[in-house]
Coordinates of C-alpha atoms in Angstrom, one line a residue:
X133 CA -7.0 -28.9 31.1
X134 CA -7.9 -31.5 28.7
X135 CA -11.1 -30.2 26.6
X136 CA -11.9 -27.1 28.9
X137 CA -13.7 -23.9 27.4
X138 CA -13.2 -25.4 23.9
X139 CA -14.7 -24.3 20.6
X140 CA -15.7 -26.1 17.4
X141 CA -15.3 -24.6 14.3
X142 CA -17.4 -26.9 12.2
X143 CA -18.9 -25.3 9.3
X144 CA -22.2 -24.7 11.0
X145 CA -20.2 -21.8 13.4
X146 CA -18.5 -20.2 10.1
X147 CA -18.9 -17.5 7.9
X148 CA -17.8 -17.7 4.5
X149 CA -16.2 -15.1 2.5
X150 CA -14.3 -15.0 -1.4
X151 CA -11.2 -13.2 -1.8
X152 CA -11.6 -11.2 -4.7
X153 CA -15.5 -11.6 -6.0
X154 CA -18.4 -13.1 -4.8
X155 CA -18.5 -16.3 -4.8
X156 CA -21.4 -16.5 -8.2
X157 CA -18.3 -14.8 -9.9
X158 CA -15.7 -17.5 -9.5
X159 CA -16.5 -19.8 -13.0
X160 CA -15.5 -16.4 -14.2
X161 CA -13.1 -14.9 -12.1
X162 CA -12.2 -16.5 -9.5
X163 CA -9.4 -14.2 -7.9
X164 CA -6.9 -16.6 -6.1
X165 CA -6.9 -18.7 -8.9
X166 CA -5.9 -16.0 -11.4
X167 CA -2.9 -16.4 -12.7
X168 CA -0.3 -13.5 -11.8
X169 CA 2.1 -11.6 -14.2
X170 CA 5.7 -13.1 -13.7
X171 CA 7.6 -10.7 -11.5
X172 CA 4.7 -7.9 -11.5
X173 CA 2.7 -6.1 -8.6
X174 CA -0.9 -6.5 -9.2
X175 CA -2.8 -3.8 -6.8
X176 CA -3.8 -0.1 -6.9
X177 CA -1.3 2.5 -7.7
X178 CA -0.8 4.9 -4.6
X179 CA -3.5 3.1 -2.2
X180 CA -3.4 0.6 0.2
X181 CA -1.8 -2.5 -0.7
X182 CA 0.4 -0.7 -3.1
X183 CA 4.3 -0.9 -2.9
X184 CA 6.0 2.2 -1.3
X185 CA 8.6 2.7 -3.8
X186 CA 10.7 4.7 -1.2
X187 CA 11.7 1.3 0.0
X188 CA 14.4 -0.6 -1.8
X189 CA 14.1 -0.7 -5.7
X190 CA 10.5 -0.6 -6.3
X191 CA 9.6 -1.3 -3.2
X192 CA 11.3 -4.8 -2.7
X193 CA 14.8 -6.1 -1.9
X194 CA 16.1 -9.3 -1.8
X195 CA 19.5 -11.0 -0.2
X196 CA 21.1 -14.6 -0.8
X197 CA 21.7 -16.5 2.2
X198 CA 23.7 -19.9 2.2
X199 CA 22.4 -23.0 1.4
X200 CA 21.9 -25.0 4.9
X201 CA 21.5 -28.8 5.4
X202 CA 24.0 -30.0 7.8
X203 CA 20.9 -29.1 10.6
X204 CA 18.4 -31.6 8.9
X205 CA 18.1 -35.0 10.4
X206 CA 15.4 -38.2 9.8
X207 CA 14.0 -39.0 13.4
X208 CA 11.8 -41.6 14.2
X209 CA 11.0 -39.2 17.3
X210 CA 8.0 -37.0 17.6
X211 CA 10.3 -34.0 19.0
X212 CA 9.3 -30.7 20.7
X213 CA 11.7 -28.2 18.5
X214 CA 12.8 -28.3 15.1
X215 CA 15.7 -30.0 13.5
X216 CA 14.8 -28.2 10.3
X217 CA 17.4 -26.2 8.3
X218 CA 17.3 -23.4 7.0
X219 CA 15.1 -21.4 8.3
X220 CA 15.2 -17.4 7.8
X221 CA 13.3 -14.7 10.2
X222 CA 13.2 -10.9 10.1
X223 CA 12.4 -8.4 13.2
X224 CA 11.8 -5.2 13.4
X225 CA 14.8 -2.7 15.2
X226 CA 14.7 0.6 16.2
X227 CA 15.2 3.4 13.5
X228 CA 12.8 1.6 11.6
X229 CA 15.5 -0.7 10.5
X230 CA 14.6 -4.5 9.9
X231 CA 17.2 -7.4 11.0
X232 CA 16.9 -10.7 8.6
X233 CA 18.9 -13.5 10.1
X234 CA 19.6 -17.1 9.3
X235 CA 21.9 -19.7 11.0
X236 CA 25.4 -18.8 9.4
X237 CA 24.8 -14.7 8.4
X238 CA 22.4 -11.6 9.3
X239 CA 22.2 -8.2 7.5
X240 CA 20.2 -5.3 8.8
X241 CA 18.5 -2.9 6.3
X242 CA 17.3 0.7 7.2
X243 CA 14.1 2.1 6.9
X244 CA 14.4 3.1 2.9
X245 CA 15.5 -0.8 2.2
X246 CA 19.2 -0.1 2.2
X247 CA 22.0 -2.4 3.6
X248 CA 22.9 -0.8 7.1
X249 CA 26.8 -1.0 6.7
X250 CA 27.0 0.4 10.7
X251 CA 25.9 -3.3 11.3
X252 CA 28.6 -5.6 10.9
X253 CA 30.2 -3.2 7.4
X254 CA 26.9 -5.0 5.9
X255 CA 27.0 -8.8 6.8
X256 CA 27.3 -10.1 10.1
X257 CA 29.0 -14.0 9.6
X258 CA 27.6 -16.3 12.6
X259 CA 29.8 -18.6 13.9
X260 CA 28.7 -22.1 14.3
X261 CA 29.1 -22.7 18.7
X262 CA 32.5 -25.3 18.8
X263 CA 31.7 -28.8 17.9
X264 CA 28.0 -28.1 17.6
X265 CA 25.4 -27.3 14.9
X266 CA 22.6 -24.2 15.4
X267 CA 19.6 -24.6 13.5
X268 CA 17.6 -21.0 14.5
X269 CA 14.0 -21.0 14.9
X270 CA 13.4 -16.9 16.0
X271 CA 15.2 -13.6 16.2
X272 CA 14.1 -11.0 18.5
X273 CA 15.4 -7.1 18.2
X274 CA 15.6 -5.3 22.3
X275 CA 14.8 -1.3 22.6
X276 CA 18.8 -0.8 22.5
X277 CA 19.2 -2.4 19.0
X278 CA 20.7 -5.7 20.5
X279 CA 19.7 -9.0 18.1
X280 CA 19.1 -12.2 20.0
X281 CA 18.7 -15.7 17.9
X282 CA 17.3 -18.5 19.6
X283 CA 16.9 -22.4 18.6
X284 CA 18.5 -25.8 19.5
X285 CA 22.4 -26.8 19.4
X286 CA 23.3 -30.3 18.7
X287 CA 26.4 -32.2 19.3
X288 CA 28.8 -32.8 16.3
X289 CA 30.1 -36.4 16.3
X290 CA 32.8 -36.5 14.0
X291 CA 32.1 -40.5 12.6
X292 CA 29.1 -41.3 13.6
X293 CA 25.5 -40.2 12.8
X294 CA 24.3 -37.5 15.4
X295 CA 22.0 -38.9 17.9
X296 CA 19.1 -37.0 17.4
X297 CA 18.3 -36.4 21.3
X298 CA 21.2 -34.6 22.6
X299 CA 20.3 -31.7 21.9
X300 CA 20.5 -27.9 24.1
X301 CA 18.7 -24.6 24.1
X302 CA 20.7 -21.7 22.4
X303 CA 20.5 -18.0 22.7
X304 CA 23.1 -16.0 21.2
X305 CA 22.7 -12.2 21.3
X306 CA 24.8 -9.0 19.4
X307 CA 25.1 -5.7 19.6
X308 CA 23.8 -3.1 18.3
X309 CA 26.4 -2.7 15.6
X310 CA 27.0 -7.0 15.3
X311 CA 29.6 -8.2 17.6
X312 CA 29.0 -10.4 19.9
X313 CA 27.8 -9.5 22.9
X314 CA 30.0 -10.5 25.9
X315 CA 27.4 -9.1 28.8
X316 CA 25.4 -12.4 28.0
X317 CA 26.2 -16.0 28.6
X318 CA 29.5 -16.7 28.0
X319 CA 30.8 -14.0 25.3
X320 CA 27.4 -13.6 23.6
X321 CA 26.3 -17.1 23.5
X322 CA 24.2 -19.1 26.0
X323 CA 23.9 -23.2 25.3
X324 CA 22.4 -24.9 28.4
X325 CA 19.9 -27.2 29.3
X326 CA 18.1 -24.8 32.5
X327 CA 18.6 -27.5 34.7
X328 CA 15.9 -30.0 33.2
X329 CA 18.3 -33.0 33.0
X330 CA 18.2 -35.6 30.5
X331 CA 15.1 -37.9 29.8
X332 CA 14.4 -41.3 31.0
X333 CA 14.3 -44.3 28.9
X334 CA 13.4 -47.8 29.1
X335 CA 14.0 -49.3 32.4
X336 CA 14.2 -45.6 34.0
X337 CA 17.8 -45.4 33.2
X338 CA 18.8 -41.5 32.5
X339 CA 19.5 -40.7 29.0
X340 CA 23.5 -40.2 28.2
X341 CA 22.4 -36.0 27.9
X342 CA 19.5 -33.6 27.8
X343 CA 17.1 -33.0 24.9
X344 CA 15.7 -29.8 25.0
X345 CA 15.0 -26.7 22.5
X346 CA 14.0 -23.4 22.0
X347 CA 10.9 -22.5 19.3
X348 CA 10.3 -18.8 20.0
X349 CA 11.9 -15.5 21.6
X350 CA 10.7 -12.0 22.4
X351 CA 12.3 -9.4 24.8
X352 CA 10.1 -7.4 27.4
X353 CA 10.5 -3.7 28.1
X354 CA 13.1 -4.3 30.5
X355 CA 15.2 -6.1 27.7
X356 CA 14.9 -9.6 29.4
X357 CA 14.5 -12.3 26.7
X358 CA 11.4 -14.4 27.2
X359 CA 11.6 -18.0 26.1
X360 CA 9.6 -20.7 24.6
X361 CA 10.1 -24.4 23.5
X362 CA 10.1 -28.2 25.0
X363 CA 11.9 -30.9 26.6
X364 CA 12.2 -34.2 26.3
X365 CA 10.8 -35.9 29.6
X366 CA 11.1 -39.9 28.5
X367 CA 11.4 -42.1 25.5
X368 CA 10.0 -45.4 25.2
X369 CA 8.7 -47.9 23.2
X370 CA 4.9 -47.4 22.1
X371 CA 3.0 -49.3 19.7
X372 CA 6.3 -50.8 18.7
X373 CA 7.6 -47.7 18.0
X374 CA 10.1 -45.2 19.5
X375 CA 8.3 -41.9 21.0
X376 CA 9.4 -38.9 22.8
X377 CA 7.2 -37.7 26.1
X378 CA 8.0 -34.2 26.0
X379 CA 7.2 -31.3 28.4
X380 CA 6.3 -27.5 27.2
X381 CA 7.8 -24.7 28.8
X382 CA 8.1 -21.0 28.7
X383 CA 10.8 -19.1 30.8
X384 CA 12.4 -15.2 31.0
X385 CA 15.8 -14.9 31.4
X386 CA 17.6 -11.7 32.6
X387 CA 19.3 -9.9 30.7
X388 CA 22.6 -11.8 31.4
X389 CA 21.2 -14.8 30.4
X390 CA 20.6 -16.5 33.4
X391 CA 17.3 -18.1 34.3
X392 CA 15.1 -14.9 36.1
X393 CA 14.1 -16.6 39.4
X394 CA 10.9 -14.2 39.4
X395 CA 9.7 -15.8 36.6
X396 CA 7.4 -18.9 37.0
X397 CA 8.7 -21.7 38.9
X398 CA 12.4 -20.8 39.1
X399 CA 12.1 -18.9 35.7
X400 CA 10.4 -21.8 34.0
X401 CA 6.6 -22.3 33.8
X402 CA 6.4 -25.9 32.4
X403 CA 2.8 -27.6 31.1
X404 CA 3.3 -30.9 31.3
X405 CA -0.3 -31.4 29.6
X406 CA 1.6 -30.2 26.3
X407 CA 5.1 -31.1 24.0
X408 CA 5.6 -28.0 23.3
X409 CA 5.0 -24.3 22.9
X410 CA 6.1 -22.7 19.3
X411 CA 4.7 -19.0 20.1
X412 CA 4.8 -16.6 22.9
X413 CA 4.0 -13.1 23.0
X414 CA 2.7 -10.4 24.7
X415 CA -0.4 -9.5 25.3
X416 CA -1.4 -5.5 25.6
X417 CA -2.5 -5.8 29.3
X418 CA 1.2 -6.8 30.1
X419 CA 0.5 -10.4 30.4
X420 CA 1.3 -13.4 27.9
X421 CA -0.1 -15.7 25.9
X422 CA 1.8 -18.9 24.4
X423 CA 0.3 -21.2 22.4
X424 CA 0.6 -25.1 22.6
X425 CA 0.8 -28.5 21.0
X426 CA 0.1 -31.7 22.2
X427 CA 2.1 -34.6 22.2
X428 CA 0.9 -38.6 21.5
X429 CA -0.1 -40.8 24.3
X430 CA 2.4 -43.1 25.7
X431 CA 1.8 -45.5 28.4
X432 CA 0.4 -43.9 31.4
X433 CA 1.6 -40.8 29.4
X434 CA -2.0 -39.5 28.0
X435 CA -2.0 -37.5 24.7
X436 CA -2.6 -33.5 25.7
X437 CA -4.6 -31.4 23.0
X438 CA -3.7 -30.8 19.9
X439 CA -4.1 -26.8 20.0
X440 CA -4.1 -24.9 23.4
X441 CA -3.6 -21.7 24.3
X442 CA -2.1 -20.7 27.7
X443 CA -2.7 -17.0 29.6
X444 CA -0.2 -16.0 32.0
X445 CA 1.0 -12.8 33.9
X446 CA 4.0 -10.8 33.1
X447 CA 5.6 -13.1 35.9
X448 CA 4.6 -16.5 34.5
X449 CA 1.8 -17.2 36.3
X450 CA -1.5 -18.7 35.1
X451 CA -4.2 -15.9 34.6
X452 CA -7.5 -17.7 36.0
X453 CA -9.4 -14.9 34.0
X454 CA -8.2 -16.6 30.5
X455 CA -9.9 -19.8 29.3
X456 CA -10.5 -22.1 32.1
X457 CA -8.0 -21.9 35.0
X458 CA -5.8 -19.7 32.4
X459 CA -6.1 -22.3 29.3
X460 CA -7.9 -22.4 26.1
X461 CA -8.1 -25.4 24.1
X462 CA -9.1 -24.9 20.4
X463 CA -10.7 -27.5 18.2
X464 CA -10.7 -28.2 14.9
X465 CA -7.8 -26.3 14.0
X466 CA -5.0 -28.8 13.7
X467 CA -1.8 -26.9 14.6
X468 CA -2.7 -23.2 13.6
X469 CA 0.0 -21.9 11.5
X470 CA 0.1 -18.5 13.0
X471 CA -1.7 -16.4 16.1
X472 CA -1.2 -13.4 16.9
X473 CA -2.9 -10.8 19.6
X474 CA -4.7 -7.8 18.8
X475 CA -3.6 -4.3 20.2
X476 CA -7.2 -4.5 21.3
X477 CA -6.2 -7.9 22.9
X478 CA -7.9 -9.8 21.0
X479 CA -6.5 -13.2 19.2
X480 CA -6.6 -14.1 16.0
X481 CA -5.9 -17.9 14.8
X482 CA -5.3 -19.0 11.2
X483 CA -6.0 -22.2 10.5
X484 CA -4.6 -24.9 7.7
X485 CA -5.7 -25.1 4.0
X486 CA -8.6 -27.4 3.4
X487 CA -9.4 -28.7 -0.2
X488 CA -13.0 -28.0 -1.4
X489 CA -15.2 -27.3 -3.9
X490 CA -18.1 -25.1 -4.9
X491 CA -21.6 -26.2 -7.6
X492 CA -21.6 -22.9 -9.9
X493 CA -24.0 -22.6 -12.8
X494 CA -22.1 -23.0 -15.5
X495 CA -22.0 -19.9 -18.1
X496 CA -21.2 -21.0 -21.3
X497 CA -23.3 -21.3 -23.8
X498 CA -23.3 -25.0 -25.1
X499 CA -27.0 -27.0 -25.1
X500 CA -24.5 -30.5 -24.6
X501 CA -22.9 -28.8 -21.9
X502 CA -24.4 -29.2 -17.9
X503 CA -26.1 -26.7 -16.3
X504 CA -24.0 -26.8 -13.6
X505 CA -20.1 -27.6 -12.9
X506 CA -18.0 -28.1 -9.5
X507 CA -14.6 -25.7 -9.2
X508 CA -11.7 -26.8 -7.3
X509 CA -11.3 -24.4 -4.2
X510 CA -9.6 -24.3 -0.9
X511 CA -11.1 -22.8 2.7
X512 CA -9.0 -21.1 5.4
X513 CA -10.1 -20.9 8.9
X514 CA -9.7 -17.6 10.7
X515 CA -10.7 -17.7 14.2
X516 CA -10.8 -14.4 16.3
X517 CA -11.1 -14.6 20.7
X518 CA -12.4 -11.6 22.9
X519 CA -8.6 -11.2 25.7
X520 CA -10.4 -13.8 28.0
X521 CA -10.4 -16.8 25.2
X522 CA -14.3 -17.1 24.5
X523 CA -15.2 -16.4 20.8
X524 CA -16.2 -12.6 19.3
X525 CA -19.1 -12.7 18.1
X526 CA -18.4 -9.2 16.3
X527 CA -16.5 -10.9 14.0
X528 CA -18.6 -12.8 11.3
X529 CA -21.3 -13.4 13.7
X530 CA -19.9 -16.1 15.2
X531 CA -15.9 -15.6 15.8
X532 CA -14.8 -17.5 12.8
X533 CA -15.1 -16.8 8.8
X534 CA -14.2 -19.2 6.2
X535 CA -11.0 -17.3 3.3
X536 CA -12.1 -19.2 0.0
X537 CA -9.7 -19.1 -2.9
X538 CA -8.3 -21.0 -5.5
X539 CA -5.8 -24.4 -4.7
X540 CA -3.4 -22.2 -6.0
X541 CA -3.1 -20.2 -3.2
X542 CA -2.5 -20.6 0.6
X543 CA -2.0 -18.2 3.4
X544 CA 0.7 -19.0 6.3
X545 CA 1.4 -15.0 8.3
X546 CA -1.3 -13.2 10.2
X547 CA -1.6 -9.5 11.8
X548 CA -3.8 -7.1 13.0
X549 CA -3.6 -3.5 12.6
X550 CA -5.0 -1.1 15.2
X551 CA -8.2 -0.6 13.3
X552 CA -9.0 -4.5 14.0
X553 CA -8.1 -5.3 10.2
X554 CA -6.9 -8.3 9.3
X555 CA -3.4 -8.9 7.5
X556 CA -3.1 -12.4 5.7
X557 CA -0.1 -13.3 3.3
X558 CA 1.2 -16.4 1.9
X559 CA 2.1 -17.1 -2.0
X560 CA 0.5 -18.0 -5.0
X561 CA 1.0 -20.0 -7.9
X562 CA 1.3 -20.2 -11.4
X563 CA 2.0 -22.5 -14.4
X564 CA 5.1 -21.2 -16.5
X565 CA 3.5 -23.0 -19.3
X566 CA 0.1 -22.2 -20.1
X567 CA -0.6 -26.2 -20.3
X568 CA 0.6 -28.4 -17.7
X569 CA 0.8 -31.4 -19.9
X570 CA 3.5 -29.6 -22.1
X571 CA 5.2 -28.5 -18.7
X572 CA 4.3 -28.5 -15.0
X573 CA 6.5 -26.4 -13.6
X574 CA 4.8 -23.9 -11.3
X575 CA 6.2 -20.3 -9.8
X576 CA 4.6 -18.8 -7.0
X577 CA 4.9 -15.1 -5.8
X578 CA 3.8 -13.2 -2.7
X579 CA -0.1 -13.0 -2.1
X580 CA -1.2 -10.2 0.8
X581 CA -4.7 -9.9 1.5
X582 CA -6.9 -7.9 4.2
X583 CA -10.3 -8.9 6.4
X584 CA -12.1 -6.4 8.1
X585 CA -13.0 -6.5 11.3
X586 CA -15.8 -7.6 11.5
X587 CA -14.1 -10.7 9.4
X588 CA -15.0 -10.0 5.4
X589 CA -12.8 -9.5 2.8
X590 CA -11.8 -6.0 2.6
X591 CA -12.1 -4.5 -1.3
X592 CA -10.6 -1.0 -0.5
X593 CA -7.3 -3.0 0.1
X594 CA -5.3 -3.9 -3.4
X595 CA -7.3 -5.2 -6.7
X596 CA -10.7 -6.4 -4.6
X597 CA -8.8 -6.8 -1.5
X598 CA -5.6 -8.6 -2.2
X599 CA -2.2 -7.9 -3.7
X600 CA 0.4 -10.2 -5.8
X601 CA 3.5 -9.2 -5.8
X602 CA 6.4 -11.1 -8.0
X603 CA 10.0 -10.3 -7.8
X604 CA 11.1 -10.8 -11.2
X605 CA 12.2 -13.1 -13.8
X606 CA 12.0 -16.8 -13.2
X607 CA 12.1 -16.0 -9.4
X608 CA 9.5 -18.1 -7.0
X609 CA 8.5 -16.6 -3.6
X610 CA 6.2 -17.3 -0.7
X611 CA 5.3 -15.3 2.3
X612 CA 5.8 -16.2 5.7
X613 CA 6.0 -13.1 7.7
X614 CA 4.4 -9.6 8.2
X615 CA 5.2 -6.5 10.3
X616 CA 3.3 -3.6 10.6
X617 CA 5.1 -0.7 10.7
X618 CA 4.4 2.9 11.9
X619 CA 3.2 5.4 9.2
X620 CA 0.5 3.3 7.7
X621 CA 3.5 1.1 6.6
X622 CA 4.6 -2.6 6.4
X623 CA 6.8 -5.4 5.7
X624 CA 5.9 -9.0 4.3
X625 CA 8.9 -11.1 4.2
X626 CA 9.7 -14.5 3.1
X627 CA 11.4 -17.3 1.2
X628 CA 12.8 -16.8 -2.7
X629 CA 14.6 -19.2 -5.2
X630 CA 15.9 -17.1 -8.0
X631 CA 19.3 -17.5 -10.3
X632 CA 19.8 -14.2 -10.1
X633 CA 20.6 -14.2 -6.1
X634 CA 24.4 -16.1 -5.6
X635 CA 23.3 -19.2 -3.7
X636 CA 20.3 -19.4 -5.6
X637 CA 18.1 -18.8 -3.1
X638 CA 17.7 -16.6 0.1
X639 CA 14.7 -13.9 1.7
X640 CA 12.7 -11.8 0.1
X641 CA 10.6 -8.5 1.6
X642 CA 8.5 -6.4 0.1
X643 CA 7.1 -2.8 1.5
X644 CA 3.4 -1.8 1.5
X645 CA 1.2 0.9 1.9
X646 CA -1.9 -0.1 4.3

């Protein structure tokens, strides 16, 4: 699967555009690198990419969540799920309510931004699985309301440093109203393994327990969860260092939490070509598409690619009409930050934040000053696939486009509206000192931008086609998520630091017109 139908996506294949003015403009103007008004939304009153002000208090709420460390652990592993901390994700529910979950707490918030005290009187406490930690990597919402969290469980020793590979798959799953839901697993909470064993090590010797995690969950329309994440196979000794051979696999589980035997190969479809899978969705055909990393090579163990995407049927099996033999390997990209499908089908990439720099005439008027001067920039890559993996050429020509802007900004959430638009957010930054040398601290807030379809920057959408939006005081943000919502409507949600939430920090969402 190595190398099969891939793409480059060199400079010579991409379109460029400028977020907020061409790019002759930017010496003057150059939008990205503007520097937004502390706790202010800069876009157009009443149009798309303004706030809807029914939602919350100006359009934005915010909630404190617990500080969380006691997930976070150095490895000298390369691992195929996350030991990170921390981590806070928002889904939609029906009702146009929005669940925001972390690892210890979840609150619910109906459709006008409002703390839904029907779920759990307002705050629904997670309790930590008996002699184990849960660091959560996703959070699904089912057509009945029910909450699922998924991520990895590890054991607790209570004198000794946790060994970094024993770790399990969790799901744990509420009802509608928070409590625990006892139809699935064992009283709402599923910790297992799915059979894979533990991995070899030097010698072949088995491993004292498994190592495996989840990265990703979404339920189908029969409320079945479907599953992604990795295992680790073996560990050895490579290059004179330690390294984890890990396997990628997605599975569906029924609704009881058991491992749906109609579902791949026993309810698992494992790539052994990649370490792990971080995304799956659905696809609008009815099918799915996950998307892959690559591990290191090892031994005999060769390295897989770095990117891949993998098409399968509802039922886990390996569409041949997607990529070559149902993969897609993508070059160039690194490991894309975020994909998401089209309700055309189509799939859109966005790729990591590359430092550049731009020659602009320079427009002051000083005869000892150059002609010319280079500006700091940075380039985003945004690739967009037809459903069977080749590249669109509709979209700027040649299926990718460039998103230049200042090093101030980045982008990390994409989706795509039904019109084939675009949505990008992320954060921006700014100095709270208007000279770094007197003080370098830096505050960033929520940036929102659009792309057409046909992949330039869309100027009907916010002030020249994106949107800042701050949330007060000496509060710093950055997006990470976006839902679109019925109504012309949606959510951007992400991180916040700010004294004025309890734990000083927690998740922040802000409401849109589009």
């Amino acid at each position: 699967m190595s190398g099969a139908n891939g793409v480059g996506v060199g400079k010579r294949l991409v379109a460029m555009v400028v977020i907020g003015c061409a790019l002759a403009a930017l010496v003057a103007a150059p939008a990205l690198a503007q520097k937004p008004k502390g706790g202010k939304h800069q876009g157009k009153a009443n149009g798309a990419g303004s706030l809807d002000t029914t939602f919350g208090k100006g359009g934005k709420v915010t909630v404190a969540f617990p500080a969380e460390t006691e997930g976070d652990v150095r490895v000298k592993y390369d691992l195929p799920y996350s030991y990170t901390s921390g981590q806070i994700e928002m889904a939609p529910a029906p009702g146009g309510k929005t669940v925001v979950a972390g690892a210890t707490k979840m609150v619910r918030y109906l459709a006008n931004g409002q703390l839904d005290t029907s779920f759990g009187g307002g705050e629904v406490r997670i309790q930590r699985p008996a002699g184990r930690n849960f660091v959560l990597a996703a959070v699904a919402v089912d057509s009945q309301g029910r909450v699922l969290l998924a991520g990895t469980a590890r054991q607790m020793p209570s004198n000794t440093t946790p060994n970094p590979l024993l770790s399990s798959a969790i799901l744990m799953r509420f009802t509608a109203d928070g409590a625990p839901d006892p139809s699935f697993g064992d009283g709402g909470t599923l910790i297992t393994d799915f059979g894979l064993g533990a991995p070899k090590g030097a010698g072949g010797q088995s491993y004292v327990s498994s190592s495996v995690g989840l990265r990703s969950v979404v339920v189908d329309s029969q409320g079945r969860p479907v599953i992604s994440g990795g295992y680790v196979k073996e560990f050895g000794n490579c290059s004179g260092s330690g390294q984890a051979i890990s396997v990628g696999f997605v599975g569906r589980l029924t609704t009881g939490g058991a491992l749906d035997p109609t579902f791949g190969e026993g309810g698992l479809r494992q790539v052994t070509d990649l370490a792990s899978f971080p995304q799956v969705g659905f696809t609008p055909a009815g099918g799915l598409l996950a998307v892959g990393n690559g591990g290191g090579s090892c031994g005999d163990h060769e390295a897989g690619p770095t990117l891949e995407l993998a098409g399968m049927s509802g039922e886990g099996v390996l569409d041949p009409n997607f990529g070559f033999s149902g993969f897609r390997v993508i070059e160039g990209l690194g490991n894309a930050p975020a994909v998401t499908v089209a309700p055309s089908g189509k799939i859109d990439l966005l790729g990591p934040t590359h430092d550049s720099s731009r020659r602009v005439k320079n427009k002051e008027k000083d005869k000892d000053k150059p002609k010319y001067k280079y500006i700091r920039l940075a380039e985003e890559t945004v690739t967009q696939l037809l459903p069977s993996g080749a590249a669109d050429p509709s979209f700027s020509r040649k299926g990718s486009t460039q998103i230049v802007h200042g090093r101030d900004a980045s982008f990390s959430a994409i989706a795509v509206d039904a019109q084939g638009r675009l949505l990008l957010a992320g954060q921006v930054a700014k100095r709270v000192a208007p000279s770094s040398k007197k003080n370098g601290l830096r505050r960033s807030s929520f940036l929102v931008a659009r792309v057409t379809a046909k992949g330039e920057i869309d100027r009907s959408f916010g002030n020249r086609g994106e949107v800042r939006t701050g949330f007060g005081g000496p509060a710093s943000s950055f997006a990470t998520q976006i839902v679109l919502l019925n109504g012309g409507r949606m959510l951007v949600g992400g991180g916040i630091s700010s004294p004025d939430l309890a734990s000083g920090g927690g998740f922040a969402i802000a409401k849109y017109l589009r």
